[in-house]
mmCIF file of C-alpha atoms in Angstrom:
data_model
loop_
_atom_site.group_PDB
_atom_site.id
_atom_site.type_symbol
_atom_site.label_atom_id
_atom_site.label_comp_id
_atom_site.label_asym_id
_atom_site.label_seq_id
_atom_site.Cartn_x
_atom_site.Cartn_y
_atom_site.Cartn_z
ATOM 1 C CA MET A 1 -95.172 -61.254 199.050
ATOM 2 C CA GLU A 2 -96.324 -60.675 202.474
ATOM 3 C CA ALA A 3 -96.059 -64.367 203.476
ATOM 4 C CA CYS A 4 -92.345 -64.479 202.425
ATOM 5 C CA PRO A 5 -90.660 -61.297 202.166
ATOM 6 C CA TYR A 6 -87.228 -62.478 201.970
ATOM 7 C CA LEU A 7 -87.441 -64.558 198.828
ATOM 8 C CA SER A 8 -88.149 -63.271 195.145
ATOM 9 C CA GLU A 9 -90.891 -63.996 193.322
ATOM 10 C CA ASP A 10 -88.801 -66.061 190.927
ATOM 11 C CA VAL A 11 -87.124 -68.274 193.799
ATOM 12 C CA LEU A 12 -90.509 -68.717 195.352
ATOM 13 C CA VAL A 13 -92.261 -70.001 191.703
ATOM 14 C CA GLY A 14 -89.378 -72.211 191.469
ATOM 15 C CA ILE A 15 -89.859 -73.783 194.886
ATOM 16 C CA LEU A 16 -93.886 -74.277 194.538
ATOM 17 C CA ALA A 17 -93.455 -75.483 190.873
ATOM 18 C CA ARG A 18 -91.720 -78.597 192.582
ATOM 19 C CA LEU A 19 -94.270 -79.699 195.067
ATOM 20 C CA PRO A 20 -97.267 -82.154 194.501
ATOM 21 C CA VAL A 21 -100.751 -81.099 193.874
ATOM 22 C CA LYS A 22 -102.304 -81.449 197.279
ATOM 23 C CA PRO A 23 -99.475 -79.387 199.379
ATOM 24 C CA LEU A 24 -100.300 -76.419 196.553
ATOM 25 C CA LEU A 25 -103.808 -76.660 197.322
ATOM 26 C CA ARG A 26 -103.471 -76.204 200.547
ATOM 27 C CA LEU A 27 -100.685 -73.466 200.059
ATOM 28 C CA ARG A 28 -103.238 -71.422 198.217
ATOM 29 C CA THR A 29 -104.696 -70.481 201.600
ATOM 30 C CA VAL A 30 -101.551 -68.778 202.786
ATOM 31 C CA CYS A 31 -101.971 -65.558 201.050
ATOM 32 C CA LYS A 32 -103.919 -63.593 198.142
ATOM 33 C CA SER A 33 -100.186 -63.583 196.096
ATOM 34 C CA TRP A 34 -99.650 -67.371 196.561
ATOM 35 C CA LYS A 35 -103.212 -68.191 195.382
ATOM 36 C CA SER A 36 -102.558 -65.976 192.430
ATOM 37 C CA ILE A 37 -99.284 -67.723 191.418
ATOM 38 C CA ILE A 38 -100.686 -71.072 192.083
ATOM 39 C CA GLY A 39 -103.726 -70.295 190.157
ATOM 40 C CA SER A 40 -101.950 -68.685 187.019
ATOM 41 C CA PRO A 41 -101.742 -70.444 183.614
ATOM 42 C CA GLU A 42 -97.956 -69.692 183.501
ATOM 43 C CA PHE A 43 -97.439 -71.713 186.784
ATOM 44 C CA ARG A 44 -99.764 -74.451 185.646
ATOM 45 C CA SER A 45 -97.560 -74.816 182.681
ATOM 46 C CA LEU A 46 -94.338 -74.826 184.722
ATOM 47 C CA HIS A 47 -95.668 -77.211 187.223
ATOM 48 C CA LEU A 48 -96.346 -79.584 184.187
ATOM 49 C CA SER A 49 -93.157 -79.225 182.631
ATOM 50 C CA ILE A 50 -91.295 -80.684 185.501
ATOM 51 C CA LYS A 51 -90.927 -84.272 185.401
ATOM 52 C CA ARG A 52 -92.348 -86.173 188.379
ATOM 53 C CA TYR A 53 -93.441 -89.880 189.388
ATOM 54 C CA SER A 54 -96.317 -91.035 187.085
ATOM 55 C CA SER A 55 -98.027 -93.904 187.664
ATOM 56 C CA THR A 56 -100.642 -96.224 185.729
ATOM 57 C CA VAL A 57 -104.472 -94.979 186.363
ATOM 58 C CA LEU A 58 -107.209 -97.846 186.262
ATOM 59 C CA LEU A 59 -110.598 -96.942 186.031
ATOM 60 C CA THR A 60 -113.429 -99.673 185.903
ATOM 61 C CA THR A 61 -117.310 -99.357 185.727
ATOM 62 C CA LYS A 62 -120.349 -101.620 185.528
ATOM 63 C CA TYR A 63 -123.380 -101.251 183.694
ATOM 64 C CA PRO A 64 -126.451 -100.401 185.347
ATOM 65 C CA GLN A 65 -129.254 -103.039 185.794
ATOM 66 C CA LEU A 66 -132.347 -101.238 185.602
ATOM 67 C CA LEU A 67 -133.412 -98.355 183.033
ATOM 68 C CA ASP A 68 -133.665 -95.628 185.261
ATOM 69 C CA SER A 69 -130.502 -96.617 187.488
ATOM 70 C CA TYR A 70 -127.239 -94.635 187.568
ATOM 71 C CA ASP A 71 -124.066 -96.354 188.204
ATOM 72 C CA PRO A 72 -120.814 -94.335 188.601
ATOM 73 C CA VAL A 73 -117.185 -95.147 188.035
ATOM 74 C CA GLU A 74 -117.029 -98.182 190.731
ATOM 75 C CA TRP A 75 -113.004 -97.981 191.472
ATOM 76 C CA TYR A 76 -110.147 -95.774 190.833
ATOM 77 C CA MET A 77 -106.581 -96.575 191.492
ATOM 78 C CA LEU A 78 -103.174 -95.248 190.945
ATOM 79 C CA LEU A 79 -100.954 -98.488 190.244
ATOM 80 C CA ASP A 80 -97.043 -98.670 190.775
ATOM 81 C CA ASN A 81 -95.615 -99.496 187.503
ATOM 82 C CA ASP A 82 -92.751 -101.583 188.890
ATOM 83 C CA HIS A 83 -94.719 -103.454 191.961
ATOM 84 C CA HIS A 84 -98.120 -103.687 190.691
ATOM 85 C CA ARG A 85 -99.274 -101.969 193.753
ATOM 86 C CA PRO A 86 -101.480 -98.944 194.505
ATOM 87 C CA ALA A 87 -99.398 -95.974 194.718
ATOM 88 C CA ASP A 88 -101.441 -94.499 197.323
ATOM 89 C CA PRO A 89 -103.509 -97.139 198.943
ATOM 90 C CA SER A 90 -106.291 -94.226 200.066
ATOM 91 C CA TRP A 91 -107.298 -94.394 196.221
ATOM 92 C CA LEU A 92 -108.207 -98.012 196.440
ATOM 93 C CA GLY A 93 -112.092 -98.407 196.631
ATOM 94 C CA PRO A 94 -115.400 -96.630 195.143
ATOM 95 C CA LEU A 95 -115.161 -93.096 194.153
ATOM 96 C CA ASP A 96 -117.456 -90.374 193.984
ATOM 97 C CA PHE A 97 -116.895 -89.898 190.397
ATOM 98 C CA PRO A 98 -119.023 -87.003 188.972
ATOM 99 C CA PHE A 99 -120.207 -88.670 185.657
ATOM 100 C CA ALA A 100 -122.933 -91.130 186.048
ATOM 101 C CA TYR A 101 -124.822 -93.160 183.268
ATOM 102 C CA PRO A 102 -127.848 -95.205 182.267
ATOM 103 C CA ARG A 103 -128.517 -98.105 181.042
ATOM 104 C CA LEU A 104 -128.509 -98.370 177.112
ATOM 105 C CA THR A 105 -125.820 -96.110 176.797
ATOM 106 C CA SER A 106 -122.067 -96.692 175.837
ATOM 107 C CA PRO A 107 -119.576 -95.464 178.554
ATOM 108 C CA HIS A 108 -115.977 -95.042 177.383
ATOM 109 C CA ILE A 109 -112.984 -94.091 179.018
ATOM 110 C CA VAL A 110 -110.863 -92.227 176.813
ATOM 111 C CA GLY A 111 -107.800 -91.332 178.103
ATOM 112 C CA SER A 112 -105.767 -89.611 180.451
ATOM 113 C CA ILE A 113 -103.444 -86.461 179.184
ATOM 114 C CA ASN A 114 -101.460 -84.262 181.798
ATOM 115 C CA GLY A 115 -103.845 -85.276 184.971
ATOM 116 C CA LEU A 116 -106.891 -84.775 182.880
ATOM 117 C CA ILE A 117 -109.085 -88.022 182.506
ATOM 118 C CA CYS A 118 -111.862 -87.837 179.439
ATOM 119 C CA GLU A 119 -115.109 -89.604 179.780
ATOM 120 C CA SER A 120 -117.607 -90.341 177.075
ATOM 121 C CA VAL A 121 -121.054 -91.558 176.995
ATOM 122 C CA SER A 122 -123.250 -92.082 173.685
ATOM 123 C CA LEU A 123 -126.607 -92.270 173.804
ATOM 124 C CA THR A 124 -128.363 -94.439 170.823
ATOM 125 C CA CYS A 125 -131.452 -96.342 170.348
ATOM 126 C CA ALA A 126 -132.209 -98.879 167.586
ATOM 127 C CA TYR A 127 -134.789 -96.998 165.579
ATOM 128 C CA ASP A 128 -133.296 -93.688 166.273
ATOM 129 C CA VAL A 129 -131.737 -91.950 163.321
ATOM 130 C CA GLN A 130 -129.401 -89.830 166.036
ATOM 131 C CA ALA A 131 -126.493 -90.239 168.460
ATOM 132 C CA VAL A 132 -125.906 -87.999 171.283
ATOM 133 C CA ILE A 133 -122.332 -87.988 172.421
ATOM 134 C CA SER A 134 -121.762 -86.451 175.833
ATOM 135 C CA VAL A 135 -118.204 -85.968 177.105
ATOM 136 C CA MET A 136 -116.680 -84.575 180.361
ATOM 137 C CA LEU A 137 -113.069 -83.814 181.374
ATOM 138 C CA TRP A 138 -112.180 -84.548 184.816
ATOM 139 C CA ASN A 139 -109.062 -83.838 187.009
ATOM 140 C CA PRO A 140 -109.594 -86.298 189.950
ATOM 141 C CA THR A 141 -106.581 -84.762 192.068
ATOM 142 C CA ILE A 142 -108.129 -81.292 192.393
ATOM 143 C CA ARG A 143 -111.881 -82.351 192.065
ATOM 144 C CA ARG A 144 -112.543 -80.174 189.034
ATOM 145 C CA HIS A 145 -114.451 -81.315 185.749
ATOM 146 C CA VAL A 146 -116.098 -79.738 182.978
ATOM 147 C CA TYR A 147 -118.840 -81.048 180.562
ATOM 148 C CA LEU A 148 -118.336 -80.276 176.763
ATOM 149 C CA PRO A 149 -121.363 -79.112 174.556
ATOM 150 C CA ASP A 150 -123.170 -82.343 173.519
ATOM 151 C CA LEU A 151 -122.455 -83.518 170.018
ATOM 152 C CA THR A 152 -125.638 -84.999 167.966
ATOM 153 C CA LEU A 153 -124.602 -87.186 164.927
ATOM 154 C CA THR A 154 -126.201 -88.712 162.207
ATOM 155 C CA LYS A 155 -126.590 -92.235 163.742
ATOM 156 C CA PRO A 156 -123.280 -94.170 162.343
ATOM 157 C CA ASP A 157 -122.649 -97.817 162.524
ATOM 158 C CA LYS A 158 -119.633 -97.120 164.311
ATOM 159 C CA SER A 159 -117.643 -94.302 165.914
ATOM 160 C CA SER A 160 -114.448 -93.411 167.642
ATOM 161 C CA ILE A 161 -113.432 -90.927 170.069
ATOM 162 C CA GLU A 162 -109.821 -89.813 170.800
ATOM 163 C CA PHE A 163 -108.162 -87.282 173.150
ATOM 164 C CA GLY A 164 -105.273 -84.982 172.573
ATOM 165 C CA TYR A 165 -103.443 -81.857 173.696
ATOM 166 C CA ASP A 166 -101.497 -79.067 171.432
ATOM 167 C CA PRO A 167 -99.106 -77.559 173.379
ATOM 168 C CA THR A 168 -98.192 -74.848 171.169
ATOM 169 C CA THR A 169 -101.689 -73.340 172.217
ATOM 170 C CA ASP A 170 -102.180 -75.111 175.489
ATOM 171 C CA ASP A 171 -105.503 -76.703 174.152
ATOM 172 C CA TYR A 172 -107.139 -80.000 174.642
ATOM 173 C CA LYS A 173 -108.988 -81.412 171.616
ATOM 174 C CA ILE A 174 -111.262 -84.409 171.234
ATOM 175 C CA VAL A 175 -111.883 -86.022 167.951
ATOM 176 C CA VAL A 176 -114.820 -88.147 167.003
ATOM 177 C CA LEU A 177 -114.599 -90.262 163.953
ATOM 178 C CA THR A 178 -118.013 -91.698 162.347
ATOM 179 C CA PHE A 179 -119.124 -93.911 159.562
ATOM 180 C CA GLY A 180 -121.554 -96.209 158.642
ATOM 181 C CA ARG A 181 -124.692 -96.923 156.632
ATOM 182 C CA VAL A 182 -125.772 -93.259 156.433
ATOM 183 C CA VAL A 183 -122.613 -91.776 156.715
ATOM 184 C CA THR A 184 -121.215 -93.255 153.449
ATOM 185 C CA VAL A 185 -117.888 -91.370 153.656
ATOM 186 C CA PRO A 186 -116.357 -91.069 157.179
ATOM 187 C CA GLU A 187 -116.791 -87.554 158.737
ATOM 188 C CA TYR A 188 -115.020 -86.293 162.064
ATOM 189 C CA ASN A 189 -115.763 -83.338 164.537
ATOM 190 C CA VAL A 190 -113.116 -81.705 166.528
ATOM 191 C CA TYR A 191 -113.657 -79.981 169.821
ATOM 192 C CA SER A 192 -111.255 -77.557 171.160
ATOM 193 C CA LEU A 193 -111.380 -76.799 174.946
ATOM 194 C CA ASN A 194 -110.189 -73.018 174.383
ATOM 195 C CA SER A 195 -112.833 -72.327 172.131
ATOM 196 C CA ASN A 196 -115.703 -74.843 173.747
ATOM 197 C CA ALA A 197 -116.989 -75.575 170.837
ATOM 198 C CA TRP A 198 -117.232 -78.500 168.123
ATOM 199 C CA ARG A 199 -116.285 -78.069 164.617
ATOM 200 C CA LYS A 200 -117.310 -80.609 161.790
ATOM 201 C CA GLY A 201 -114.682 -81.649 159.172
ATOM 202 C CA ASN A 202 -115.371 -83.977 156.102
ATOM 203 C CA PHE A 203 -113.359 -86.204 153.847
ATOM 204 C CA LEU A 204 -113.580 -85.340 150.000
ATOM 205 C CA VAL A 205 -113.128 -89.180 149.183
ATOM 206 C CA HIS A 206 -113.417 -92.152 151.659
ATOM 207 C CA PRO A 207 -109.953 -92.092 153.068
ATOM 208 C CA TRP A 208 -109.869 -96.116 153.659
ATOM 209 C CA PRO A 209 -112.436 -97.499 151.585
ATOM 210 C CA ASP A 210 -112.223 -101.327 152.621
ATOM 211 C CA ARG A 211 -111.185 -100.588 156.035
ATOM 212 C CA GLU A 212 -113.028 -99.873 159.594
ATOM 213 C CA ILE A 213 -112.022 -99.212 163.149
ATOM 214 C CA SER A 214 -112.406 -102.551 164.763
ATOM 215 C CA PHE A 215 -114.632 -103.077 167.863
ATOM 216 C CA HIS A 216 -111.518 -104.323 169.743
ATOM 217 C CA THR A 217 -109.265 -101.603 169.102
ATOM 218 C CA THR A 218 -108.527 -98.500 170.759
ATOM 219 C CA GLY A 219 -106.553 -95.352 169.928
ATOM 220 C CA ALA A 220 -103.477 -93.632 171.274
ATOM 221 C CA PHE A 221 -102.079 -90.208 171.734
ATOM 222 C CA VAL A 222 -98.080 -89.645 171.470
ATOM 223 C CA GLY A 223 -96.016 -87.076 169.882
ATOM 224 C CA GLY A 224 -98.934 -84.518 169.199
ATOM 225 C CA LYS A 225 -100.658 -87.013 167.235
ATOM 226 C CA MET A 226 -103.809 -89.149 167.729
ATOM 227 C CA HIS A 227 -103.385 -92.785 166.209
ATOM 228 C CA TRP A 228 -106.268 -95.251 164.755
ATOM 229 C CA LEU A 229 -105.709 -98.652 163.911
ATOM 230 C CA LEU A 230 -107.813 -99.713 160.860
ATOM 231 C CA CYS A 231 -108.360 -103.546 159.562
ATOM 232 C CA LYS A 232 -110.502 -105.814 157.590
ATOM 233 C CA ALA A 233 -112.931 -107.513 159.746
ATOM 234 C CA ASP A 234 -114.713 -110.925 160.085
ATOM 235 C CA TYR A 235 -117.016 -110.204 163.015
ATOM 236 C CA GLY A 236 -118.422 -113.539 163.172
ATOM 237 C CA ARG A 237 -115.307 -114.907 164.238
ATOM 238 C CA ARG A 238 -114.010 -111.567 165.784
ATOM 239 C CA MET A 239 -110.810 -112.020 163.481
ATOM 240 C CA TYR A 240 -109.073 -109.217 161.597
ATOM 241 C CA SER A 241 -106.623 -108.869 158.839
ATOM 242 C CA ILE A 242 -104.848 -106.005 156.411
ATOM 243 C CA PHE A 243 -104.242 -103.217 158.951
ATOM 244 C CA SER A 244 -103.715 -99.602 158.547
ATOM 245 C CA LEU A 245 -102.528 -97.212 161.053
ATOM 246 C CA TYR A 246 -103.646 -93.550 160.459
ATOM 247 C CA SER A 247 -102.904 -90.423 162.710
ATOM 248 C CA PHE A 248 -104.217 -87.013 163.221
ATOM 249 C CA ASP A 249 -102.026 -83.979 163.957
ATOM 250 C CA VAL A 250 -103.551 -82.356 166.883
ATOM 251 C CA ALA A 251 -101.889 -78.979 165.793
ATOM 252 C CA GLU A 252 -102.347 -78.836 162.263
ATOM 253 C CA GLU A 253 -105.552 -81.018 162.296
ATOM 254 C CA VAL A 254 -104.803 -83.116 159.600
ATOM 255 C CA PHE A 255 -104.769 -86.906 159.106
ATOM 256 C CA GLU A 256 -102.332 -89.310 157.486
ATOM 257 C CA GLU A 257 -101.457 -92.678 156.985
ATOM 258 C CA VAL A 258 -98.563 -94.183 158.903
ATOM 259 C CA ALA A 259 -96.496 -97.169 157.755
ATOM 260 C CA LEU A 260 -96.996 -100.726 159.564
ATOM 261 C CA PRO A 261 -94.540 -103.584 159.860
ATOM 262 C CA PRO A 262 -95.138 -105.852 157.036
ATOM 263 C CA GLN A 263 -97.969 -108.048 157.171
ATOM 264 C CA ASP A 264 -99.142 -111.251 155.627
ATOM 265 C CA PRO A 265 -102.667 -110.887 154.207
ATOM 266 C CA ASP A 266 -103.654 -114.374 154.736
ATOM 267 C CA THR A 267 -103.069 -114.183 158.340
ATOM 268 C CA MET A 268 -106.059 -113.503 160.859
ATOM 269 C CA PHE A 269 -105.669 -111.735 164.169
ATOM 270 C CA THR A 270 -107.599 -111.075 167.315
ATOM 271 C CA PHE A 271 -107.853 -108.238 169.839
ATOM 272 C CA PRO A 272 -105.704 -105.653 167.752
ATOM 273 C CA ARG A 273 -104.276 -102.879 170.037
ATOM 274 C CA VAL A 274 -102.470 -99.735 169.579
ATOM 275 C CA THR A 275 -101.195 -97.853 172.654
ATOM 276 C CA VAL A 276 -98.206 -96.127 174.136
ATOM 277 C CA LEU A 277 -95.232 -96.746 176.406
ATOM 278 C CA GLY A 278 -93.234 -93.612 177.403
ATOM 279 C CA ASP A 279 -92.959 -91.609 174.220
ATOM 280 C CA SER A 280 -93.407 -94.714 172.119
ATOM 281 C CA LEU A 281 -96.075 -95.899 169.679
ATOM 282 C CA LEU A 282 -96.835 -99.776 170.091
ATOM 283 C CA VAL A 283 -98.993 -102.190 168.360
ATOM 284 C CA GLY A 284 -100.094 -105.309 169.420
ATOM 285 C CA LEU A 285 -101.373 -108.215 167.246
ATOM 286 C CA GLY A 286 -102.849 -111.479 168.618
ATOM 287 C CA ARG A 287 -103.356 -114.829 166.846
ATOM 288 C CA LEU A 288 -105.160 -117.878 167.846
ATOM 289 C CA ALA A 289 -104.179 -121.164 166.287
ATOM 290 C CA SER A 290 -105.112 -124.545 168.067
ATOM 291 C CA LYS A 291 -106.974 -122.988 171.161
ATOM 292 C CA LYS A 292 -103.630 -121.265 171.619
ATOM 293 C CA PHE A 293 -103.206 -117.430 171.771
ATOM 294 C CA SER A 294 -100.017 -115.710 170.670
ATOM 295 C CA TRP A 295 -98.976 -112.298 170.548
ATOM 296 C CA THR A 296 -96.469 -109.956 168.434
ATOM 297 C CA ILE A 297 -95.943 -106.607 169.985
ATOM 298 C CA TRP A 298 -94.159 -103.959 167.804
ATOM 299 C CA VAL A 299 -92.654 -100.384 168.829
ATOM 300 C CA GLN A 300 -91.887 -97.615 166.418
ATOM 301 C CA ILE A 301 -88.621 -96.292 166.190
ATOM 302 C CA ALA A 302 -87.208 -92.703 165.732
ATOM 303 C CA ALA A 303 -86.901 -93.000 161.854
ATOM 304 C CA GLY A 304 -90.693 -94.184 161.444
ATOM 305 C CA GLY A 305 -89.881 -97.573 161.355
ATOM 306 C CA TRP A 306 -90.849 -100.774 163.602
ATOM 307 C CA LYS A 307 -88.931 -102.912 165.866
ATOM 308 C CA LYS A 308 -90.354 -106.411 167.068
ATOM 309 C CA MET A 309 -90.454 -105.724 170.871
ATOM 310 C CA TYR A 310 -92.064 -109.053 172.188
ATOM 311 C CA ARG A 311 -93.059 -112.420 170.767
ATOM 312 C CA VAL A 312 -95.349 -114.076 172.941
ATOM 313 C CA GLU A 313 -96.113 -117.259 172.114
ATOM 314 C CA GLU A 314 -99.059 -119.936 172.826
ATOM 315 C CA ILE A 315 -100.649 -118.421 175.861
ATOM 316 C CA GLY A 316 -103.488 -120.808 176.993
ATOM 317 C CA LEU A 317 -106.360 -118.680 177.777
ATOM 318 C CA PRO A 318 -108.129 -115.961 175.735
ATOM 319 C CA THR A 319 -105.926 -112.797 176.233
ATOM 320 C CA GLU A 320 -106.084 -109.356 175.387
ATOM 321 C CA PHE A 321 -103.161 -107.172 175.351
ATOM 322 C CA VAL A 322 -103.845 -104.264 177.254
ATOM 323 C CA CYS A 323 -100.554 -102.221 177.828
ATOM 324 C CA VAL A 324 -96.577 -102.758 178.714
ATOM 325 C CA LEU A 325 -95.197 -101.518 182.006
ATOM 326 C CA LYS A 326 -92.172 -99.813 182.398
ATOM 327 C CA ASN A 327 -90.321 -103.037 183.607
ATOM 328 C CA GLY A 328 -91.208 -104.796 180.491
ATOM 329 C CA GLU A 329 -94.155 -106.867 181.762
ATOM 330 C CA LEU A 330 -97.417 -106.674 179.994
ATOM 331 C CA ILE A 331 -100.914 -106.102 181.342
ATOM 332 C CA VAL A 332 -103.457 -108.466 179.850
ATOM 333 C CA ASP A 333 -106.996 -108.804 180.180
ATOM 334 C CA LYS A 334 -107.319 -112.552 180.689
ATOM 335 C CA ALA A 335 -110.187 -115.056 180.475
ATOM 336 C CA ARG A 336 -110.999 -116.544 183.927
ATOM 337 C CA GLU A 337 -110.800 -120.295 184.055
ATOM 338 C CA ASP A 338 -114.210 -120.463 186.433
ATOM 339 C CA ASP A 339 -116.247 -118.300 184.292
ATOM 340 C CA ASP A 340 -116.251 -118.067 180.440
ATOM 341 C CA TYR A 341 -117.908 -114.424 180.604
ATOM 342 C CA CYS A 342 -115.696 -112.708 183.144
ATOM 343 C CA SER A 343 -112.011 -111.667 182.662
ATOM 344 C CA CYS A 344 -109.358 -110.234 185.138
ATOM 345 C CA LEU A 345 -106.404 -107.990 184.708
ATOM 346 C CA SER A 346 -103.037 -109.608 185.470
ATOM 347 C CA ALA A 347 -99.264 -109.144 184.613
ATOM 348 C CA TYR A 348 -97.359 -111.391 182.357
ATOM 349 C CA ASP A 349 -93.924 -111.493 182.415
ATOM 350 C CA PRO A 350 -92.481 -112.646 178.751
ATOM 351 C CA ARG A 351 -88.975 -113.960 179.985
ATOM 352 C CA ALA A 352 -90.411 -116.280 182.544
ATOM 353 C CA ARG A 353 -93.620 -116.916 180.796
ATOM 354 C CA GLN A 354 -95.755 -116.639 183.763
ATOM 355 C CA PHE A 355 -98.865 -114.522 184.886
ATOM 356 C CA LYS A 356 -98.935 -113.260 188.254
ATOM 357 C CA ASP A 357 -101.792 -110.944 190.059
ATOM 358 C CA LEU A 358 -101.701 -107.674 190.808
ATOM 359 C CA GLU A 359 -101.530 -108.113 194.667
ATOM 360 C CA PRO A 360 -103.183 -106.615 196.721
ATOM 361 C CA LEU A 361 -105.793 -105.238 194.272
ATOM 362 C CA PRO A 362 -108.770 -107.429 193.898
ATOM 363 C CA PHE A 363 -108.840 -107.398 190.328
ATOM 364 C CA SER A 364 -111.016 -110.692 190.297
ATOM 365 C CA GLN A 365 -113.831 -108.267 191.162
ATOM 366 C CA LEU A 366 -113.209 -105.581 188.747
ATOM 367 C CA ARG A 367 -113.785 -107.095 185.311
ATOM 368 C CA ARG A 368 -117.160 -108.723 185.427
ATOM 369 C CA HIS A 369 -120.016 -109.027 183.010
ATOM 370 C CA GLY A 370 -120.345 -106.177 180.616
ATOM 371 C CA GLY A 371 -117.836 -103.958 182.845
ATOM 372 C CA VAL A 372 -115.735 -101.202 181.301
ATOM 373 C CA ALA A 373 -112.120 -100.802 182.496
ATOM 374 C CA SER A 374 -109.401 -98.443 181.147
ATOM 375 C CA LEU A 375 -105.611 -98.410 181.885
ATOM 376 C CA ASN A 376 -103.600 -94.824 181.289
ATOM 377 C CA ASP A 377 -100.663 -93.100 182.276
ATOM 378 C CA HIS A 378 -101.559 -90.740 185.034
ATOM 379 C CA GLN A 379 -99.753 -87.727 186.467
ATOM 380 C CA GLU A 380 -101.381 -85.202 189.235
ATOM 381 C CA SER A 381 -101.696 -81.890 187.717
ATOM 382 C CA LEU A 382 -103.423 -78.497 188.399
ATOM 383 C CA VAL A 383 -105.019 -78.364 185.032
ATOM 384 C CA LEU A 384 -108.667 -76.993 185.828
ATOM 385 C CA LEU A 385 -107.868 -75.232 188.747
ATOM 386 C CA ASP A 386 -108.968 -72.044 187.102
ATOM 387 C CA CYS A 387 -112.309 -73.546 185.956
ATOM 388 C CA THR A 388 -115.403 -73.249 188.246
ATOM 389 C CA PRO A 389 -117.198 -76.637 188.992
ATOM 390 C CA VAL A 390 -120.234 -77.039 186.534
ATOM 391 C CA GLY A 391 -123.211 -78.692 188.413
ATOM 392 C CA ASP A 392 -125.360 -78.790 185.185
ATOM 393 C CA PRO A 393 -128.272 -80.855 186.506
ATOM 394 C CA ALA A 394 -129.830 -83.605 184.329
ATOM 395 C CA HIS A 395 -131.163 -82.626 181.252
ATOM 396 C CA ALA A 396 -134.262 -83.339 179.538
ATOM 397 C CA SER A 397 -134.554 -86.048 176.838
ATOM 398 C CA ARG A 398 -131.309 -86.792 175.171
ATOM 399 C CA SER A 399 -132.718 -88.713 172.118
ATOM 400 C CA MET A 400 -135.877 -88.486 170.322
ATOM 401 C CA SER A 401 -137.066 -92.084 171.243
ATOM 402 C CA CYS A 402 -134.930 -93.476 174.178
ATOM 403 C CA GLN A 403 -136.228 -90.927 176.615
ATOM 404 C CA VAL A 404 -133.095 -91.163 178.643
ATOM 405 C CA GLN A 405 -130.587 -88.809 180.162
ATOM 406 C CA ILE A 406 -127.300 -88.189 181.564
ATOM 407 C CA LYS A 407 -127.244 -88.006 185.381
ATOM 408 C CA ARG A 408 -124.459 -85.159 186.498
ATOM 409 C CA LYS A 409 -124.043 -85.017 190.059
ATOM 410 C CA THR A 410 -124.110 -81.396 191.620
ATOM 411 C CA PRO A 411 -120.736 -80.794 193.247
ATOM 412 C CA SER A 412 -120.733 -80.512 197.144
ATOM 413 C CA GLY A 413 -118.069 -79.603 199.515
ATOM 414 C CA GLU A 414 -115.662 -78.550 197.033
ATOM 415 C CA LYS A 415 -112.351 -77.498 198.237
ATOM 416 C CA ASN A 416 -110.320 -74.773 196.804
#
């Protein structure tokens, strides 16, 4: 302990574990012993276990306009949950995101766990019999990222990808569910970061023969389980009914159905959503009647039942529920009055029944034609600090007839 001879290692570790990530990165240069401590898996786990301020991360992208063009994530922001402002103004603006994608792909921000952001891109073509899914795990605080082995699938009508964490083995896992015309019974593939490999799983019988994951719902990870909301769909009207909730235990790797609140089978809903608030699972169901949108939001309680959290009546503009902030306000994706094809993110106060802008953020510029946005709880961490940044230059063709490829930037100027 040459840099601090008067402190025991236990005391030093306890002090360091309470510091934010960026000072820790600088302190790694003090001496070899400090670098060894801060870079160890044991310290990383201890640092994660100490609860700190967490904010909401917003990532937005846009689709490239040309076949041979690549566009990265445009904006990256950390939002103060209580005041609707950037937690750190320096994060506002274009970001040198290490994962870019071409046209004819489906970029998707899967989620954020322990400071890791999971991003996926699916490469498909109308006449292809295969789909290729590329996934990256990225820690923006320490500027480390890893690319997963590509997953090649028999082309499904639909697929859904979710991100989870198993604390018992300190392992990050990704699950891809696929089903469609070729895949008559749903299949799933599980990736483990510890093994750096995909493993295929099969259902013996169709677990939900009359239902499917809708285009307008996302999954959620809470309590060691991934969750999917399934439904019957009328895509012509973008309406859904008769919902089911399924979970996947990340440690045990088993699926099970989760009971939902009582439903009226004759009621049709719009934009179903399953999300997380703190350590609780939320389900939001929207209704459209007489050109007015209404929302009911349920929270799962400890006994496995559900409690009605909000009933939001008659919002005039088309509105998609995104998440609930810690102060009780809702983040919604609201249609713009001046442009039917654009939307913007706003905060809605259910008590005052009022929308308000998330000032001073330029949200009117973020959700434009065909863009992708994601909101997730986010905390700084040292996860991936022991990984060597992967350059992995652009590969050759990723699909048999599309002739498109992922552009993977070669890192430069990485800081230890």
